Amino acid sequence: MRTQVGIVGSGPSGLLLSQILHNAGIESVILERRSRDYVEGRIRAGVIEQGAVDLLTIAGVGERMASQGLVHEGFDIALNGERTRVDLAGLTGGRTVTVYGQTEITKDLINARLDTGGTIIFEAGDVRPEGFEGASPVLSFTQGGAREALHCDFIAGCDGYHGVCRASFPDGKIRSFERIYPFAWLGVLVEAAPPSHELIYCRDTRGFALFSMRSTDVSRSYLQCAPDEDLNEWPDDRVFEELQRRLGDSATVAAGNVLEKSVTPMRSFVAEPLRYGRLFLAGDAGHIVPPTGAKGLNLAASDIYYLSNGLIDYYKNGNEGLLDTYSATALDRVWKAQRFSYYMTTLLHNAGDDGFEDKIKLAELRYTLGSDAALKSLAENYVGLPY
Ligand code: APR
Ligand code: PHB
């Protein structure tokens, strides 16, 4: 089998890259380890920057997001129950974010790819990137018990944090930077209206909480918990009670049927560089952010913007310049989003030591909430830095 760009992973990164390349007349094939049902069922975050909305729309997959997504012009930060609104639109000259589940984006992208004749090989086993140091990369894999080979010009490693592509870089050719946080998020997806029509990020003496949503009648909420928190100790009633405690009495947490409950670890991670020979990393394969800044999917989108521009320039004009600068260009934006995600995470969680660090972070939060300049910086980063 032969294609122009071999893509590993059918998450948002791989799917969006494949769709943008298709629109530019460039062929690709996606190899995905999991089944289609599994990929379409994963519950992930849901705040989309304007830049990512625009990119998805230009790629031709913005229709359902435009009709079902919720445009948010602001959100609240609550400190021990007292809420302050961050007027995103007012502080950024009219920029907004869209609340629309990543699960839905994945479904939209898979449908678009299959409708336009794209090839996604689900349940591709033991994918191995080979030959990418030279001009003829190959992705070997198993399908239905047989070993197959996908020959290509370039490999796009869009296979997430646990993927095979980053692990295939030769020793000494990639460096990792990492911070693991001493807390995690217990998330619930609930068939009930969220407490407010906008998101509420809470810092409370009992810990962080976030009130988000997937629609006006499905809420998505999170509680700061221990990384090894036992879900068995969190029956639904206890979750709702704790959410209400951390929110305070300015709004009511509605109970409802719990559709999903899980613990998400918190990690900051960056690999450098994002390229070796003809192998490129994009999205979670190259970096992970803690979810507090809502940047995971948005960074995947900006990586794909830069990488697709590089590939299109190569195929249309024979220029390799943008491919050569891809890693540095993408990493510049990644590190700025890492900084913001770290800032939001440390600002809003209790470090647990009740010591100097906590006092400084509390002072920083109180300063931010009372300063137009600080709020402007926060809002500018939350809606997304320019590509
Ligand atoms: N072979 C083939 N496919 C693989 C392999 C492998 N060895 N390893 C992983 N995959 C697949 C996974 O099953 C998954 O479908 O790669 C895909 C990676 O998708 P994501 O993890 O969603 O990563 P990405 O597309 O970069 O999207 C980033 O996802 O994790 C969130 O917060 C993150 O919102 C961000 C977004
Ligand atoms: C979500 O809706 O899942 C969500 C929203 C905002 C975040 C993180 C997650 O910062």
GROMACS .gro file of C-alpha atoms in nm, residues 45-326:
model
  282
   45ALA     CA    1  -1.263   1.816   2.725
   46GLY     CA    2  -1.475   2.064   2.536
   47VAL     CA    3  -1.361   2.428   2.521
   48ILE     CA    4  -1.257   2.527   2.169
   49GLU     CA    5  -1.061   2.844   2.094
   50GLN     CA    6  -1.176   3.069   1.810
   51GLY     CA    7  -0.865   2.973   1.609
   52ALA     CA    8  -0.949   2.603   1.632
   53VAL     CA    9  -1.316   2.672   1.549
   54ASP     CA   10  -1.202   2.862   1.239
   55LEU     CA   11  -0.960   2.586   1.137
   56LEU     CA   12  -1.229   2.316   1.172
   57THR     CA   13  -1.477   2.534   0.983
   58ILE     CA   14  -1.237   2.600   0.694
   59ALA     CA   15  -1.163   2.226   0.687
   60GLY     CA   16  -1.538   2.171   0.626
   61VAL     CA   17  -1.624   2.012   0.961
   62GLY     CA   18  -1.773   2.311   1.143
   63GLU     CA   19  -2.140   2.266   1.060
   64ARG     CA   20  -2.262   2.071   1.365
   65MET     CA   21  -2.032   2.272   1.593
   66ALA     CA   22  -2.191   2.593   1.460
   67SER     CA   23  -2.544   2.469   1.528
   68GLN     CA   24  -2.491   2.276   1.854
   69GLY     CA   25  -2.184   2.440   2.009
   70LEU     CA   26  -2.235   2.708   2.273
   71VAL     CA   27  -2.047   3.035   2.224
   72HIS     CA   28  -1.918   3.162   2.560
   73GLU     CA   29  -1.823   3.524   2.608
   74GLY     CA   30  -1.693   3.478   2.961
   75PHE     CA   31  -1.659   3.250   3.262
   76ASP     CA   32  -1.648   3.286   3.640
   77ILE     CA   33  -1.369   3.230   3.888
   78ALA     CA   34  -1.492   3.167   4.242
   79LEU     CA   35  -1.265   3.211   4.541
   80ASN     CA   36  -1.414   3.046   4.849
   81GLY     CA   37  -1.764   3.086   4.708
   82GLU     CA   38  -1.732   3.445   4.587
   83ARG     CA   39  -1.761   3.470   4.209
   84THR     CA   40  -1.588   3.715   3.971
   85ARG     CA   41  -1.671   3.714   3.600
   86VAL     CA   42  -1.390   3.709   3.345
   87ASP     CA   43  -1.542   3.898   3.053
   88LEU     CA   44  -1.351   3.724   2.774
   89ALA     CA   45  -1.514   3.921   2.492
   90GLY     CA   46  -1.483   4.256   2.669
   91LEU     CA   47  -1.119   4.199   2.766
   92THR     CA   48  -1.004   4.071   2.424
   93GLY     CA   49  -1.184   4.294   2.175
   94GLY     CA   50  -1.468   4.049   2.116
   95ARG     CA   51  -1.298   3.708   2.113
   96THR     CA   52  -1.491   3.408   2.249
   97VAL     CA   53  -1.461   3.031   2.296
   98THR     CA   54  -1.703   2.758   2.189
   99VAL     CA   55  -1.814   2.480   2.423
  100TYR     CA   56  -1.850   2.165   2.211
  101GLY     CA   57  -1.731   1.819   2.314
  102GLN     CA   58  -1.413   1.681   2.164
  103THR     CA   59  -1.602   1.352   2.131
  104GLU     CA   60  -1.838   1.527   1.888
  105ILE     CA   61  -1.547   1.681   1.696
  106THR     CA   62  -1.397   1.334   1.658
  107LYS     CA   63  -1.726   1.197   1.523
  108ASP     CA   64  -1.762   1.491   1.282
  109LEU     CA   65  -1.406   1.441   1.155
  110ILE     CA   66  -1.445   1.064   1.110
  111ASN     CA   67  -1.769   1.117   0.916
  112ALA     CA   68  -1.610   1.386   0.700
  113ARG     CA   69  -1.307   1.166   0.624
  114LEU     CA   70  -1.518   0.863   0.532
  115ASP     CA   71  -1.767   1.072   0.329
  116THR     CA   72  -1.483   1.213   0.119
  117GLY     CA   73  -1.329   0.873   0.046
  118GLY     CA   74  -1.063   0.884   0.316
  119THR     CA   75  -0.898   0.569   0.447
  120ILE     CA   76  -0.889   0.503   0.821
  121ILE     CA   77  -0.768   0.156   0.914
  122PHE     CA   78  -0.912   0.088   1.259
  123GLU     CA   79  -0.770  -0.187   1.481
  124ALA     CA   80  -0.431  -0.170   1.309
  125GLY     CA   81  -0.201  -0.372   1.536
  126ASP     CA   82   0.165  -0.326   1.626
  127VAL     CA   83   0.224  -0.017   1.411
  128ARG     CA   84   0.597   0.043   1.355
  129PRO     CA   85   0.740   0.359   1.195
  130GLU     CA   86   1.050   0.265   0.993
  131GLY     CA   87   1.289   0.421   0.743
  132PHE     CA   88   1.202   0.779   0.836
  133GLU     CA   89   1.573   0.877   0.863
  134GLY     CA   90   1.581   0.847   0.484
  135ALA     CA   91   1.355   0.933   0.191
  136SER     CA   92   1.129   0.624   0.202
  137PRO     CA   93   0.942   0.585   0.531
  138VAL     CA   94   0.723   0.282   0.591
  139LEU     CA   95   0.456   0.213   0.850
  140SER     CA   96   0.435  -0.160   0.906
  141PHE     CA   97   0.134  -0.297   1.096
  142THR     CA   98  -0.086  -0.600   1.136
  143GLN     CA   99  -0.439  -0.626   1.004
  144GLY     CA  100  -0.652  -0.935   1.052
  145GLY     CA  101  -0.344  -1.135   1.153
  146ALA     CA  102  -0.136  -1.043   0.844
  147ARG     CA  103   0.160  -0.806   0.842
  148GLU     CA  104   0.110  -0.512   0.606
  149ALA     CA  105   0.325  -0.217   0.493
  150LEU     CA  106   0.217   0.140   0.420
  151HIS     CA  107   0.484   0.320   0.214
  152CYS     CA  108   0.473   0.700   0.232
  153ASP     CA  109   0.671   1.023   0.189
  154PHE     CA  110   0.618   1.142   0.547
  155ILE     CA  111   0.490   0.997   0.875
  156ALA     CA  112   0.271   1.210   1.101
  157GLY     CA  113   0.283   1.078   1.458
  158CYS     CA  114  -0.061   1.179   1.588
  159ASP     CA  115  -0.081   0.882   1.823
  160GLY     CA  116  -0.117   1.055   2.158
  161TYR     CA  117   0.092   1.043   2.471
  162HIS     CA  118   0.120   0.660   2.480
  163GLY     CA  119   0.185   0.626   2.107
  164VAL     CA  120   0.466   0.452   1.925
  165CYS     CA  121   0.598   0.745   1.717
  166ARG     CA  122   0.769   0.948   1.990
  167ALA     CA  123   0.914   0.623   2.126
  168SER     CA  124   1.064   0.554   1.780
  169PHE     CA  125   1.297   0.856   1.784
  170PRO     CA  126   1.659   0.733   1.807
  171ASP     CA  127   1.823   0.756   2.148
  172GLY     CA  128   1.951   1.104   2.222
  173LYS     CA  129   1.746   1.267   1.945
  174ILE     CA  130   1.457   1.377   2.165
  175ARG     CA  131   1.437   1.536   2.508
  176SER     CA  132   1.140   1.542   2.748
  177PHE     CA  133   1.037   1.810   2.995
  178GLU     CA  134   0.783   1.707   3.256
  179ARG     CA  135   0.593   1.812   3.567
  180ILE     CA  136   0.357   1.572   3.747
  181TYR     CA  137   0.112   1.740   3.984
  182PRO     CA  138   0.025   1.599   4.328
  183PHE     CA  139  -0.348   1.603   4.249
  184ALA     CA  140  -0.595   1.481   3.986
  185TRP     CA  141  -0.952   1.555   3.870
  186LEU     CA  142  -1.254   1.340   3.941
  187GLY     CA  143  -1.487   1.413   3.649
  188VAL     CA  144  -1.859   1.344   3.610
  189LEU     CA  145  -2.078   1.377   3.302
  190VAL     CA  146  -2.436   1.425   3.423
  191GLU     CA  147  -2.779   1.448   3.264
  192ALA     CA  148  -2.868   1.772   3.440
  193ALA     CA  149  -2.842   2.144   3.367
  194PRO     CA  150  -2.511   2.304   3.473
  195PRO     CA  151  -2.536   2.549   3.770
  196SER     CA  152  -2.469   2.846   3.542
  197HIS     CA  153  -2.484   2.915   3.167
  198GLU     CA  154  -2.109   2.985   3.179
  199LEU     CA  155  -1.818   2.782   3.321
  200ILE     CA  156  -1.722   2.832   3.686
  201TYR     CA  157  -1.365   2.758   3.801
  202CYS     CA  158  -1.360   2.739   4.185
  203ARG     CA  159  -1.074   2.760   4.427
  204ASP     CA  160  -1.196   2.653   4.770
  205THR     CA  161  -1.027   2.553   5.095
  206ARG     CA  162  -1.158   2.200   5.020
  207GLY     CA  163  -0.991   2.204   4.677
  208PHE     CA  164  -1.055   2.300   4.317
  209ALA     CA  165  -1.383   2.238   4.134
  210LEU     CA  166  -1.492   2.314   3.778
  211PHE     CA  167  -1.846   2.340   3.646
  212SER     CA  168  -1.858   2.294   3.270
  213MET     CA  169  -2.113   2.151   3.028
  214ARG     CA  170  -2.168   1.971   2.702
  215SER     CA  171  -2.507   2.132   2.635
  216THR     CA  172  -2.770   2.325   2.828
  217ASP     CA  173  -2.893   1.998   2.981
  218VAL     CA  174  -2.573   1.793   3.018
  219SER     CA  175  -2.321   1.911   3.276
  220ARG     CA  176  -1.952   1.819   3.303
  221SER     CA  177  -1.801   1.885   3.646
  222TYR     CA  178  -1.469   1.811   3.811
  223LEU     CA  179  -1.335   1.791   4.168
  224GLN     CA  180  -0.971   1.812   4.271
  225CYS     CA  181  -0.883   1.471   4.417
  226ALA     CA  182  -0.579   1.252   4.487
  227PRO     CA  183  -0.403   1.094   4.184
  228ASP     CA  184  -0.482   0.749   4.328
  229GLU     CA  185  -0.839   0.840   4.432
  230ASP     CA  186  -1.063   0.533   4.456
  231LEU     CA  187  -1.383   0.589   4.255
  232ASN     CA  188  -1.561   0.331   4.472
  233GLU     CA  189  -1.546   0.584   4.753
  234TRP     CA  190  -1.734   0.835   4.539
  235PRO     CA  191  -2.097   0.728   4.501
  236ASP     CA  192  -2.295   0.982   4.297
  237ASP     CA  193  -2.454   1.150   4.601
  238ARG     CA  194  -2.116   1.219   4.756
  239VAL     CA  195  -1.993   1.375   4.429
  240PHE     CA  196  -2.294   1.609   4.410
  241GLU     CA  197  -2.261   1.708   4.777
  242GLU     CA  198  -1.891   1.785   4.739
  243LEU     CA  199  -1.947   1.983   4.419
  244GLN     CA  200  -2.207   2.194   4.600
  245ARG     CA  201  -1.975   2.252   4.897
  246ARG     CA  202  -1.694   2.379   4.677
  247LEU     CA  203  -1.926   2.596   4.467
  248GLY     CA  204  -2.081   2.763   4.772
  249ASP     CA  205  -2.436   2.891   4.786
  250SER     CA  206  -2.437   3.131   4.488
  251ALA     CA  207  -2.579   2.857   4.260
  252THR     CA  208  -2.727   2.509   4.283
  253VAL     CA  209  -2.568   2.185   4.163
  254ALA     CA  210  -2.842   1.972   4.008
  255ALA     CA  211  -2.817   1.595   4.055
  256GLY     CA  212  -2.901   1.367   3.763
  257ASN     CA  213  -2.814   1.043   3.589
  258VAL     CA  214  -2.433   1.005   3.585
  259LEU     CA  215  -2.322   0.908   3.233
  260GLU     CA  216  -1.950   0.883   3.309
  261LYS     CA  217  -1.720   0.911   3.610
  262SER     CA  218  -1.341   0.898   3.591
  263VAL     CA  219  -1.015   1.024   3.741
  264THR     CA  220  -0.781   1.228   3.517
  265PRO     CA  221  -0.417   1.265   3.623
  266MET     CA  222  -0.255   1.606   3.581
  267ARG     CA  223   0.068   1.635   3.389
  268SER     CA  224   0.267   1.891   3.191
  269PHE     CA  225   0.490   1.732   2.928
  270VAL     CA  226   0.679   1.854   2.621
  271ALA     CA  227   0.906   1.659   2.386
  272GLU     CA  228   1.167   1.844   2.180
  273PRO     CA  229   1.209   1.850   1.886
  274LEU     CA  230   0.884   1.742   1.719
  275ARG     CA  231   1.064   1.608   1.412
  276TYR     CA  232   1.326   1.352   1.323
  277GLY     CA  233   1.391   1.305   0.950
  278ARG     CA  234   1.053   1.244   0.787
  279LEU     CA  235   0.871   1.168   1.112
  280PHE     CA  236   0.671   1.453   1.269
  281LEU     CA  237   0.491   1.457   1.605
  282ALA     CA  238   0.168   1.653   1.659
  283GLY     CA  239  -0.085   1.690   1.941
  284ASP     CA  240  -0.064   1.474   2.253
  285ALA     CA  241   0.217   1.268   2.096
  286GLY     CA  242   0.442   1.569   2.150
  287HIS     CA  243   0.295   1.740   2.455
  288ILE     CA  244   0.040   1.713   2.735
  289VAL     CA  245  -0.111   1.999   2.935
  290PRO     CA  246  -0.308   1.978   3.260
  291PRO     CA  247  -0.673   2.046   3.164
  292THR     CA  248  -0.715   2.360   3.376
  293GLY     CA  249  -0.636   2.594   3.085
  294ALA     CA  250  -0.850   2.392   2.838
  295LYS     CA  251  -0.561   2.382   2.591
  296GLY     CA  252  -0.514   2.011   2.495
  297LEU     CA  253  -0.729   1.999   2.183
  298ASN     CA  254  -0.644   2.357   2.093
  299LEU     CA  255  -0.271   2.280   2.082
  300ALA     CA  256  -0.343   1.975   1.867
  301ALA     CA  257  -0.523   2.211   1.626
  302SER     CA  258  -0.239   2.465   1.610
  303ASP     CA  259   0.020   2.188   1.554
  304ILE     CA  260  -0.188   2.058   1.266
  305TYR     CA  261  -0.222   2.410   1.125
  306TYR     CA  262   0.160   2.444   1.111
  307LEU     CA  263   0.224   2.087   0.995
  308SER     CA  264  -0.041   2.094   0.720
  309ASN     CA  265   0.095   2.427   0.593
  310GLY     CA  266   0.441   2.270   0.573
  311LEU     CA  267   0.319   1.962   0.388
  312ILE     CA  268   0.104   2.165   0.147
  313ASP     CA  269   0.396   2.398   0.067
  314TYR     CA  270   0.613   2.093   0.004
  315TYR     CA  271   0.369   1.922  -0.233
  316LYS     CA  272   0.248   2.238  -0.414
  317ASN     CA  273   0.571   2.437  -0.439
  318GLY     CA  274   0.850   2.195  -0.358
  319ASN     CA  275   0.950   2.405  -0.054
  320GLU     CA  276   1.071   2.231   0.260
  321GLY     CA  277   1.115   2.553   0.457
  322LEU     CA  278   0.795   2.529   0.661
  323LEU     CA  279   0.861   2.162   0.738
  324ASP     CA  280   1.208   2.261   0.858
  325THR     CA  281   1.065   2.526   1.092
  326TYR     CA  282   0.760   2.319   1.201
   0.00000   0.00000   0.00000
